[in-house]
Amino acid sequence: MKKLTYILLVSVLTLTGTSCSEEFLDRTPPGNLTDETFYKSPDAGFKSLITCYRGFYDFWGYEAARAELGNMATDDADKGGSDAGDRPFVTDLGFGRTISSNETLQGYWTARYNAIGNCNVALERLPDAPLIDAAGSPLAPALKNRYLAEIRFLRALFYFELAKVYGGVPLVTQTLTVDDRTKLNRVSSKEMFEFIEKELLAAANDPDMLSATSIQATELGRATKEAAWAMLARTYLFFAKDDQTLFAKAKDAAKKVIDSNAFALHPQFQEIFLENGYKTKEAVFSIIMGDDPAIPIYGSTTPVYCSPRGATGGWGFDLPTQDLVSEFEPGDPRLLFTILQSGDIFPKVNATQEVLDFSTYPNTGYHNRKVYLPESRRGQGWGNDAWTYHPIRYADVLLMYAEGLIESGGDKAEAATYINMVRKRASNSTKKDVEAVSRITKIAETPLADVKATDDLRKAVRHERRVELAMEYHRLFDLIRWNSLVETMKAYSLKPLSNGKGGNFTAGKNEVFPIPQTEIDRSGGSIVQNPNY
């Protein structure tokens, strides 16, 4: 698993206290860097920036939780694992019986605030730091400004991820001391939205923030103006509820990404999820895994966590449901590239074959194809992880634009056109898995019908989001922002094969998750719990 060269360890809390007065005790140990000396060292700005991007690479706190919340807490996926006792608190997320000691929620809170803490340190230190590059030359002001804009984007994204799960949370924008713990208060949803909007607008409009049209190959995976506009569109849609003004803003933000002409739907749907998916024109903002020495890359445990158990060595989590599979229309090849089935066969590097076998552990009959790595991409066992996760794809932007049009009373024919762009790409994609010997699922040679302006366009765009973005961790948050999470999960609990999942969801409670009790206790009660938990 490739590790990043530059790792700067910082903490959300800076411990303060008294110290001895002897001079030798105040000296910096040889070879160690204080905050002051670090920011005068070569490439300190870039190292600080990369530390902020490392917020995406906390496995249990972020990567596992991303799948557990976005997929497994919904009607799209069940927990999986070796048996019911394997991470049972994940099951609770989807049954509506989550409590404030839930391990997923505690880990997610900690991981997001650690990431935010790194951003806060960098935003405090970088503006006044006399930064130099690796050769010892002063850093150009424009480059420093770009770093700051990227960090503001990342901090806003991390706060957005918190807001989607817990609602309003403490808004921490500077490094804290221990005494600050008991002064933390949750801000309102409105204040949360206003902060995220302000930070993303600042990044999108910063003259030194690079555009996707000018970014270099070695900088792929870093935030751009277009990524900020796309994240703004998502933010407006999430907080809009019934506010047509915010739906119109979402439409306009998405249109800025479209009008940049920096992106396009990749002709082949499957290739977006293969090793070089981040190099396609569809990648608006990507988290890159693999072994490309040209860019900073990390390994990931997501593929092994969500791949079949048994001979493959996977852990068997995140199992697509029959309900999700049934949502796909006949002739939609996206189904083939979203699910795996027992009996699917993939080649191995030694010219033998790997036959998937789900018979030895509980499962839904399906696994997530989008994160599955055939042996040829595992290197020496799991750990090479040559895959890409796209927090924002161009297809998502097109569907956000269509949704903004629909919900703001815009042109219905135009909205249908953008939905059909995504559907046509799906129809025109190959119906054969390029990495497999054979697949159980067969896709009919039936093109997807066009959506018409006279159709129920709200229903159409919501269907399209579910199948296009399936198993990419969007489902929970789409249901929350559509005000349909409780309704959907209660209806799902009555369906065959649901095993009652979703039956405990309650209006006025399960639209958000509980604040971890540990955090409430640490704050001395200044952080208050969500209603009914």
Tab-separated table of C-alpha atoms in Angstrom, residues 44 72 135 148 201 251 258 260 335 356 469:
chain	number	residue	atom	x	y	z
A	44	ALA	CA	5.994	23.403	4.195
A	72	MET	CA	-25.809	0.178	4.312
A	135	ALA	CA	15.068	24.684	-3.729
A	148	LEU	CA	-5.412	28.312	0.953
A	201	LEU	CA	-17.902	30.492	-2.945
A	251	LYS	CA	-29.050	24.870	-11.093
A	258	ILE	CA	-21.187	22.349	-17.521
A	260	SER	CA	-16.598	25.209	-18.327
A	335	LEU	CA	-26.550	-3.167	-13.447
A	356	LEU	CA	-16.743	-16.043	-6.839
A	469	LEU	CA	-24.869	6.536	-8.652
